[in-house]
Amino acid sequence: MSKLASHYYLGDWRLEGGLSNATAVCDPATGHIIGLCPTMDHQDVIPQIFAAARASQRYWYHEVSIPEKQKIFLRIAKLFEKHRGELVWTMVKEGGKLWKWADAEVTEAIDTYTDYHGELNRVYSSRGVSRCQMQKKVVESYRKPKGVIFAIGPWNFPLAIIDAWKTAGALAGGNAVILKPAEQTPFTAQLGVELIHEAMRDVLETRFQNIANLVQLLQGKGEVTGKLILESGLYNKVVFTGGIDTGRVVASTAGRFIRECHLELGGHAAMVVLSDFDLERAIQEAIRGCLGDAGQRCVSTRVLWIPEHSFQTSLQRYIDLAKQFRVGRPDDFQTDMGPLVSKEQLDRVDDMVQKTIRQGGVCVLGGYPLNKDTVTRAKEEGLNFDEEAVCAGGYYYAPTVFVNIPCGVAAMDEEIFGPVICVNALPGCTLREEFENGVRLINRARQGLSNAILTNDAVLIKEAPFYIETGILYGRRGTTGAETNQDFGGVKDSGFGTEGRGIESFTDPMTYYIDLADEPRMAQAGEDEKIQRLLSSTKSPFFDFD
Ligand code: NAD
């Protein structure tokens, strides 16, 4: 039985928006349609939705006390825990996420609300009172809500990114939020919003009606619903997670309205392993980093740089482990890697892989969708997979390895959002040479989200952050595993701004001067007599043409 996703706006769950323009939500494990995501395209109600959000935001900021907000945050965390099974199932079914990664995502969402619960005391309080430069004058610094945040999210972390990182940060900052999840995964975001509302109702009881539009949810296609809201310019800030090309559209539209914009975009994570590091451990990290979530993480490992002298043995070890990585249904406990999220994504990954091969890239493992047409080839290669699962019509892709891909070739420059890695030889005769080459090779990427350097050298490990251009850097481990209470964001084409420890990005600073003196005065204003003396003793640098 297929389900129909709903929008939530102006205080109600609604189905409007034209099913003729709906997106089919498919189970990535089988390709079967399991639901429909309607597209919200009612342009005329957008101003009402923002007005309602602003009314709720004012009540939330002024009338809901910090202890009440804290209770709501803890209650959301409790409800996420209570509905863990339902949330996990929803992510497994609509996103093809492995049960254990879906479970980890619920934990991440719970941790996010718990962390922000602690942060709430800090955010509204004054940042201290300082004496001004002038006598008898004080200055106070405040963080104020921005107003209404418009949040657009991707399909690969539907609960963590949309319902937790963006929503918890926006609410903690005292804002209202309008959510636009990805059309491929509307049900997780919807369940999350239902639980957030339930928590608010539990704590505020009848007062909930005053914040009924604090968290609104508009489902649909990015180029329709997303564009409609973006083009309204009615938000105070847009927070976006998704691809680089979409990020460009979001930033330029927000820029037209002089609205702040935060972009979490794609990455091209590299792992640089120096000769002094345990290679077996490095390869294990690379396997997890590349094949976990079938490579559909913005921080997934895309390039593994291995010292030249141990290159062949390390490459072989990676291939052996990739072959053992079991491909199968996401709800099977034996599975290590599930399907890609959609047919479109499967085609996109395969197109990039074929482009890399056409450009001369040497592919030594995989390089094809894993389905009934390719099982014989996959068996000959020695891949480990559940034959019945991969022949069921889903969107599986074989673990794929390219070798020594030069810069400029697709797999080395663009983000292939799938289980594909380039294993390349790292030149250098000494540790320092390897380090310097590794830094240079990481920095030449146009993206700068997550990267890793693996060495036991105490000096190089501390030098690395000063030289590597990246938002997130791992020392002595792979490129995945960010924690919820730390900054998360990229540099260069990976975007700007931070989430995670993000209260600052959801509030504006306000500076409040209080003058305790009675006479009118201005900072930096000099005394008339002194200025007169200065002017009469200095020649004007201009000629008078009259
Ligand atoms: P996408 O850019 O196609 O879509 C992201 C969101 O933008 C979706 O909700 C989509 O509906 C919406 N959208 C699309 N066109 C739009 C438009 N014209 N106006 C407004 N909204 C629009 O990305 P995706 O395929 O859903 O996600 C995969 C990408 O996300 C990858 O590149 C990945 O690296 C990136 N990502 C980044 C992070 C990070 O934190 N840096 C995290 C997860 C995913």
XYZ file of C-alpha atoms and ligand atoms in Angstrom:
590
model
C 0.000 0.000 0.000
C 1.438 3.354 -0.918
C 1.327 6.410 1.337
C 0.710 10.025 0.515
C 3.010 12.635 2.050
C 1.446 15.809 3.497
C 2.377 19.420 3.950
C 1.885 21.212 7.259
C 1.088 24.904 7.072
C -1.292 27.479 8.528
C -1.927 25.188 11.484
C -3.009 22.060 9.586
C -1.817 18.972 7.767
C -2.809 19.357 4.120
C -2.673 17.469 0.869
C -3.123 20.367 -1.553
C -0.559 21.080 -4.178
C -1.637 18.979 -7.090
C -1.008 15.263 -7.187
C -0.571 15.627 -10.934
C 2.778 17.185 -10.061
C 3.663 14.586 -7.406
C 6.936 12.634 -7.171
C 6.788 8.848 -6.835
C 8.651 7.709 -3.723
C 10.298 4.357 -4.478
C 11.778 1.686 -2.232
C 15.400 1.750 -3.451
C 15.766 -1.956 -2.591
C 13.106 -3.026 -5.116
C 12.209 0.008 -7.235
C 8.553 -0.386 -6.151
C 6.500 2.740 -5.573
C 5.739 3.033 -1.857
C 4.359 6.561 -1.751
C 3.732 9.877 -3.416
C 5.142 13.252 -2.530
C 2.830 16.096 -3.589
C 4.346 19.337 -4.811
C 3.286 22.481 -2.983
C 2.744 25.037 -5.745
C 0.217 27.493 -4.217
C 2.114 30.723 -4.669
C -0.711 32.873 -3.262
C -0.530 31.339 0.257
C 3.225 31.796 0.677
C 2.872 35.322 2.217
C 0.260 33.960 4.681
C 2.568 31.090 5.617
C 5.375 33.542 6.419
C 3.030 35.880 8.330
C 1.818 32.935 10.431
C 5.422 31.853 11.013
C 6.296 35.368 12.239
C 3.359 35.429 14.680
C 4.411 32.051 16.114
C 8.039 33.185 16.263
C 7.149 36.262 18.338
C 5.258 34.109 20.848
C 8.080 31.535 20.950
C 10.703 34.206 21.583
C 8.818 36.399 24.030
C 6.314 34.154 25.820
C 7.802 30.671 26.038
C 10.296 30.590 28.897
C 13.734 28.991 28.617
C 12.807 26.117 30.993
C 9.718 25.472 28.845
C 11.824 25.464 25.691
C 14.284 23.122 27.371
C 11.434 20.780 28.326
C 10.266 20.795 24.700
C 13.749 19.931 23.435
C 14.067 17.050 25.897
C 10.552 15.890 25.039
C 11.433 15.866 21.310
C 14.500 13.736 22.112
C 12.275 11.374 24.164
C 9.686 11.066 21.391
C 12.391 10.375 18.802
C 13.602 7.593 21.116
C 10.063 6.249 21.618
C 9.473 6.190 17.847
C 12.984 5.011 16.961
C 11.673 1.865 15.220
C 9.217 3.807 13.052
C 11.837 6.412 12.145
C 14.386 3.715 11.262
C 11.867 1.833 9.109
C 10.872 5.003 7.278
C 14.493 5.820 6.428
C 15.179 2.213 5.386
C 12.126 2.082 3.120
C 12.250 5.478 1.420
C 16.019 6.088 1.458
C 17.416 2.544 1.237
C 19.539 3.369 4.274
C 21.003 0.401 6.106
C 19.123 -0.247 9.355
C 22.250 0.460 11.436
C 22.938 3.792 9.714
C 19.281 4.794 10.056
C 19.470 3.882 13.744
C 22.641 5.977 14.084
C 20.830 8.888 12.443
C 18.043 8.738 15.046
C 20.704 8.823 17.767
C 22.293 11.830 16.060
C 18.945 13.649 16.033
C 18.369 12.848 19.720
C 21.883 14.027 20.634
C 21.322 17.253 18.700
C 18.207 18.197 20.699
C 19.920 17.177 23.947
C 22.959 19.348 23.134
C 20.844 22.359 22.176
C 18.782 21.913 25.349
C 21.981 22.705 27.233
C 22.851 25.591 24.922
C 19.513 27.348 25.439
C 20.616 29.034 28.650
C 23.587 30.523 26.866
C 21.954 31.811 23.726
C 19.539 34.395 25.061
C 21.687 35.731 27.842
C 23.720 38.865 27.406
C 27.321 38.192 26.361
C 28.456 40.329 29.250
C 28.495 44.025 29.996
C 31.654 45.936 29.155
C 32.716 49.451 29.930
C 32.795 51.571 26.825
C 35.740 53.593 25.589
C 33.919 56.638 27.020
C 33.463 57.240 30.710
C 30.021 56.647 32.271
C 28.800 54.535 29.413
C 28.281 50.747 29.216
C 27.696 48.363 26.361
C 25.816 45.041 26.320
C 25.953 42.410 23.564
C 22.941 40.263 22.754
C 22.148 37.470 20.331
C 18.716 38.012 18.758
C 16.635 35.609 16.627
C 16.820 36.196 12.894
C 13.067 35.652 12.408
C 11.999 32.995 9.910
C 14.525 30.463 8.651
C 13.908 28.660 5.367
C 15.581 25.227 5.454
C 16.132 23.062 2.365
C 17.499 19.552 2.850
C 18.853 16.571 0.896
C 17.671 12.956 0.891
C 20.768 11.373 2.392
C 20.219 12.533 6.013
C 16.504 13.365 6.105
C 16.078 13.257 9.893
C 19.453 14.544 11.074
C 19.708 17.450 8.661
C 16.095 18.615 8.313
C 14.366 17.728 11.606
C 17.408 18.012 13.860
C 20.375 20.154 12.778
C 18.405 22.814 10.962
C 15.227 22.769 13.057
C 16.861 22.466 16.496
C 19.358 25.230 15.644
C 16.631 27.533 14.319
C 14.333 26.951 17.321
C 17.163 27.306 19.843
C 17.993 30.642 18.237
C 14.373 31.747 18.837
C 13.273 31.514 15.192
C 10.423 29.941 13.264
C 11.364 27.517 10.502
C 9.858 26.538 7.157
C 11.154 23.158 6.013
C 11.487 21.872 2.443
C 12.774 18.286 2.570
C 13.976 16.375 -0.487
C 11.125 14.948 -2.580
C 12.750 11.471 -2.487
C 12.440 11.238 1.330
C 9.322 13.173 2.433
C 8.061 10.693 5.029
C 10.975 10.852 7.479
C 10.796 14.655 7.593
C 7.022 14.452 8.040
C 7.232 11.985 10.940
C 9.899 14.177 12.549
C 7.662 17.261 12.337
C 4.688 15.322 13.770
C 6.833 14.360 16.774
C 8.157 17.915 17.207
C 4.568 19.216 17.289
C 3.545 16.477 19.711
C 6.365 17.468 22.061
C 5.330 21.147 21.895
C 1.726 20.206 22.598
C 2.721 17.978 25.538
C 4.621 20.816 27.207
C 2.538 23.876 26.297
C -0.903 22.183 26.157
C -3.485 24.736 24.905
C -0.773 27.394 24.445
C 0.493 25.286 21.520
C -1.999 27.110 19.310
C 0.180 30.226 19.677
C 3.142 28.446 18.104
C 1.199 26.195 15.749
C 3.119 27.655 12.794
C 6.564 27.704 14.344
C 7.582 24.612 12.360
C 5.890 24.339 8.953
C 6.607 21.732 6.308
C 6.231 22.239 2.572
C 6.838 19.155 0.461
C 7.662 18.951 -3.222
C 10.078 19.269 -6.060
C 13.002 21.598 -5.573
C 12.519 23.467 -8.823
C 8.851 24.134 -7.949
C 8.293 24.321 -4.175
C 11.874 25.245 -3.295
C 12.036 27.864 -6.018
C 8.632 29.327 -5.099
C 9.697 29.977 -1.511
C 13.180 31.144 -2.462
C 11.767 33.593 -4.988
C 9.413 35.073 -2.354
C 12.405 36.530 -0.475
C 10.245 36.547 2.677
C 12.657 34.550 4.865
C 15.400 36.099 6.988
C 17.911 33.387 6.232
C 18.068 30.318 4.020
C 19.996 27.258 5.212
C 20.668 24.780 2.448
C 22.223 21.332 2.250
C 22.565 19.736 -1.160
C 24.566 19.726 -4.363
C 26.966 22.473 -5.513
C 24.913 23.428 -8.597
C 21.706 23.820 -6.567
C 23.704 25.767 -3.993
C 24.648 28.301 -6.670
C 20.942 28.868 -7.479
C 20.044 29.196 -3.781
C 22.859 31.658 -3.059
C 22.172 33.858 -6.078
C 18.425 34.007 -5.364
C 18.952 34.819 -1.669
C 21.540 37.398 -2.738
C 18.988 39.213 -4.884
C 16.944 39.841 -1.726
C 20.023 40.556 0.419
C 19.163 37.571 2.573
C 21.769 35.622 4.478
C 22.513 32.200 3.134
C 24.264 29.173 4.583
C 25.413 26.450 2.197
C 26.431 22.893 3.080
C 27.423 21.510 -0.305
C 29.215 18.534 -1.783
C 32.706 17.380 -0.928
C 35.543 15.373 -2.427
C 37.098 13.843 0.665
C 40.674 12.608 0.469
C 42.538 10.361 2.911
C 46.308 10.840 2.870
C 48.222 7.975 4.508
C 51.889 8.502 5.371
C 54.456 5.666 5.518
C 54.622 5.542 9.326
C 50.923 4.673 9.710
C 49.465 1.174 10.101
C 48.340 0.463 6.536
C 45.872 -2.253 7.491
C 44.067 0.206 9.761
C 44.129 2.875 7.056
C 42.554 0.526 4.509
C 39.823 -0.467 6.983
C 39.062 3.237 7.518
C 38.959 3.840 3.754
C 36.551 0.936 3.179
C 34.186 2.268 5.845
C 34.591 5.828 4.587
C 33.884 4.974 0.952
C 31.336 2.161 1.109
C 29.371 3.151 4.250
C 25.903 4.401 3.174
C 26.975 3.276 -0.351
C 29.154 6.393 -0.618
C 26.146 8.703 -0.342
C 27.605 10.988 2.291
C 29.049 14.398 1.566
C 32.077 13.304 3.642
C 32.491 9.864 2.004
C 36.103 9.030 1.085
C 36.622 9.619 -2.652
C 40.432 9.441 -2.885
C 42.899 7.305 -0.953
C 46.535 8.396 -1.244
C 48.863 5.509 -0.337
C 52.701 5.728 -0.088
C 54.333 4.655 -3.350
C 56.459 1.873 -1.838
C 53.463 -0.010 -0.368
C 51.012 0.893 -3.089
C 50.454 -2.502 -4.736
C 49.926 -4.440 -1.491
C 47.607 -1.759 -0.100
C 45.600 -1.565 -3.305
C 45.181 -5.345 -3.300
C 44.090 -5.262 0.345
C 41.478 -2.585 -0.438
C 40.149 -4.643 -3.355
C 39.970 -7.806 -1.214
C 38.037 -6.018 1.524
C 35.715 -4.298 -0.987
C 34.910 -7.707 -2.489
C 34.008 -9.014 0.977
C 31.696 -6.045 1.674
C 28.287 -7.675 1.353
C 25.773 -5.919 -0.880
C 22.127 -6.616 -0.095
C 18.811 -5.459 1.286
C 19.067 -2.563 3.736
C 16.886 -4.374 6.288
C 19.054 -7.520 6.276
C 21.427 -7.702 9.236
C 24.076 -9.448 7.084
C 24.271 -6.498 4.668
C 27.217 -4.090 4.672
C 26.044 -1.921 1.771
C 22.535 -1.228 0.494
C 21.229 0.367 -2.715
C 21.559 3.945 -3.979
C 18.583 6.172 -3.249
C 16.939 6.357 -6.691
C 17.136 5.327 -10.332
C 18.204 8.872 -11.159
C 21.080 8.638 -8.685
C 22.084 5.192 -9.991
C 22.229 6.585 -13.537
C 24.152 9.650 -12.371
C 26.801 7.516 -10.614
C 27.134 5.188 -13.595
C 27.413 8.120 -16.039
C 30.313 9.579 -14.030
C 32.029 6.200 -13.792
C 31.722 5.657 -17.559
C 32.952 9.212 -18.171
C 36.042 8.486 -16.026
C 36.693 5.292 -18.020
C 36.260 7.174 -21.316
C 38.802 9.723 -20.072
C 41.327 6.907 -19.622
C 40.623 5.988 -15.961
C 41.667 2.448 -15.048
C 38.861 0.647 -13.209
C 40.057 -2.498 -11.399
C 36.847 -3.436 -9.578
C 33.135 -2.880 -10.246
C 32.102 0.001 -12.470
C 28.526 -1.142 -13.167
C 25.029 -1.304 -11.625
C 24.559 -4.582 -9.775
C 21.398 -6.273 -11.100
C 20.171 -9.393 -12.866
C 22.101 -8.445 -16.021
C 25.439 -8.179 -14.233
C 25.349 -10.932 -11.550
C 27.535 -13.259 -13.620
C 30.180 -10.568 -14.026
C 29.957 -9.730 -10.316
C 30.375 -13.416 -9.380
C 33.406 -13.702 -11.668
C 34.927 -10.660 -9.921
C 34.300 -12.352 -6.577
C 31.913 -9.734 -5.149
C 29.929 -10.715 -2.073
C 26.216 -10.020 -2.583
C 22.721 -11.331 -1.957
C 21.683 -12.438 -5.429
C 17.959 -12.426 -4.760
C 18.172 -8.890 -3.343
C 20.151 -7.349 -6.181
C 17.936 -9.008 -8.822
C 14.746 -7.572 -7.286
C 14.796 -4.389 -9.390
C 16.494 -2.054 -6.902
C 19.262 0.502 -7.406
C 22.431 -1.370 -6.415
C 25.895 -0.419 -7.597
C 29.027 -2.564 -7.409
C 31.860 -1.351 -5.117
C 34.158 0.359 -7.603
C 37.891 1.062 -7.543
C 39.856 3.299 -9.891
C 43.655 3.337 -9.817
C 46.063 6.227 -10.151
C 43.567 8.646 -11.629
C 45.208 11.926 -12.625
C 43.738 15.294 -11.670
C 41.350 16.601 -14.315
C 39.590 13.260 -14.814
C 35.925 13.093 -13.654
C 36.335 10.847 -10.589
C 39.134 13.057 -9.260
C 37.361 16.374 -9.774
C 33.640 15.777 -9.373
C 31.751 14.234 -6.501
C 30.577 10.747 -7.524
C 27.911 10.185 -4.896
C 28.308 6.396 -4.788
C 30.603 3.512 -3.703
C 33.493 4.643 -5.898
C 37.061 5.368 -4.811
C 40.299 6.408 -6.530
C 43.308 4.679 -4.966
C 46.369 6.737 -5.924
C 50.099 6.522 -5.155
C 51.432 9.257 -2.873
C 54.928 10.363 -3.955
C 57.677 11.210 -1.468
C 60.953 9.752 -0.132
C 60.586 11.055 3.410
C 57.613 11.553 5.726
C 57.846 15.303 5.253
C 57.842 14.972 1.457
C 54.800 12.686 1.634
C 53.125 15.209 3.936
C 53.828 18.163 1.655
C 52.642 16.283 -1.424
C 49.515 15.127 0.430
C 48.686 18.691 1.488
C 49.174 19.947 -2.075
C 47.000 17.179 -3.538
C 44.185 17.803 -1.054
C 44.314 21.547 -1.602
C 44.064 21.333 -5.365
C 40.441 20.081 -5.083
C 37.839 22.792 -5.641
C 35.828 21.337 -2.736
C 36.920 21.559 0.914
C 34.523 19.738 3.210
C 36.176 16.759 4.948
C 39.711 15.390 4.579
C 42.030 13.151 6.572
C 45.712 12.777 7.297
C 46.958 9.546 8.846
C 50.363 9.668 10.478
C 51.880 8.987 13.892
C 54.333 11.857 13.523
C 53.605 14.236 16.386
C 54.780 17.334 14.524
C 53.089 16.666 11.182
C 49.770 15.827 12.826
C 49.790 19.226 14.558
C 50.981 21.084 11.448
C 48.259 19.638 9.216
C 45.366 21.984 10.157
C 47.466 25.055 9.348
C 48.086 23.936 5.758
C 45.028 21.934 4.668
C 42.117 23.916 3.168
C 39.090 22.119 4.572
C 36.144 22.645 6.932
C 36.625 19.322 8.719
C 39.923 17.507 9.148
C 40.544 14.104 10.693
C 43.909 13.084 12.103
C 44.675 9.348 12.344
C 41.288 8.245 11.009
C 39.057 8.324 7.912
C 36.944 11.177 6.565
C 33.615 10.348 8.273
C 32.318 10.551 11.829
C 31.496 14.186 12.634
C 29.995 14.842 16.058
C 26.793 16.774 16.670
C 28.153 19.366 19.089
C 30.974 20.595 16.843
C 31.023 22.956 13.865
C 30.130 21.238 10.594
C 30.686 22.965 7.272
C 32.980 23.341 4.304
C 35.158 25.900 2.538
C 35.742 26.697 -1.167
C 33.041 25.115 -3.388
C 31.745 23.093 -0.426
C 29.973 26.210 0.839
C 30.119 28.456 3.879
C 28.635 28.667 7.353
C 28.414 26.019 10.018
C 25.886 23.674 11.523
C 26.128 21.510 14.616
C 27.432 24.066 17.069
C 25.305 26.490 15.161
C 23.448 28.811 17.535
C 25.569 31.718 16.367
C 24.464 31.107 12.779
C 20.791 31.226 13.769
C 21.024 34.517 15.700
C 22.192 38.065 14.997
C 24.416 40.086 17.302
C 22.926 43.258 18.761
C 25.008 45.916 20.484
C 23.212 47.965 23.159
C 24.919 51.166 24.404
C 23.599 52.730 27.596
C 24.825 56.263 28.345
C 24.886 57.055 32.061
C 26.027 60.664 31.610
C 23.539 63.548 31.252
C 25.292 65.733 28.677
C 24.926 64.867 24.938
C 28.216 63.483 23.504
C 29.628 61.288 20.775
C 32.401 58.713 20.818
C 35.488 59.854 18.892
C 34.198 63.489 18.704
C 37.080 65.893 19.291
C 37.000 69.295 21.006
C 36.132 72.288 18.728
C 39.113 74.355 19.863
C 41.633 71.602 19.073
C 40.087 70.982 15.636
C 40.231 74.702 14.811
C 43.898 74.815 15.792
C 44.586 71.736 13.644
C 42.850 73.129 10.561
C 44.510 76.530 10.761
C 47.969 74.952 11.077
C 47.464 72.473 8.141
C 47.327 73.304 4.414
C 44.358 71.981 2.398
C 45.507 69.359 -0.171
C 43.020 70.739 -2.788
C 43.238 73.817 -5.059
C 40.358 76.209 -5.220
C 39.363 76.665 -8.917
C 36.908 79.555 -8.425
P 20.135 18.566 -4.565
O 20.951 19.787 -4.613
O 19.669 17.962 -5.819
O 18.819 18.787 -3.693
C 18.889 19.286 -2.369
C 17.575 19.965 -2.038
O 17.426 21.118 -2.867
C 16.328 19.104 -2.291
O 15.395 19.346 -1.261
C 15.817 19.644 -3.603
O 14.430 19.452 -3.760
C 16.144 21.123 -3.472
N 16.238 21.852 -4.735
C 16.618 21.392 -5.949
N 16.557 22.381 -6.863
C 16.145 23.492 -6.224
C 15.880 24.843 -6.622
N 16.045 25.235 -7.882
N 15.470 25.711 -5.691
C 15.312 25.327 -4.400
N 15.523 24.066 -3.952
C 15.949 23.161 -4.861
O 21.000 17.521 -3.710
P 20.631 16.021 -3.369
O 20.851 15.206 -4.595
O 19.310 15.951 -2.681
O 21.742 15.696 -2.258
C 23.001 15.257 -2.579
C 23.999 16.394 -2.467
O 23.934 16.975 -1.177
C 25.410 15.910 -2.615
O 26.141 16.761 -3.452
C 25.967 15.969 -1.220
O 27.340 16.136 -1.146
C 25.230 17.125 -0.640
N 25.212 17.029 0.817
C 25.981 17.909 1.517
C 26.021 17.826 2.895
C 26.855 18.788 3.683
O 26.622 18.926 4.856
N 27.802 19.480 3.103
C 25.280 16.863 3.573
C 24.514 15.993 2.822
C 24.486 16.093 1.438
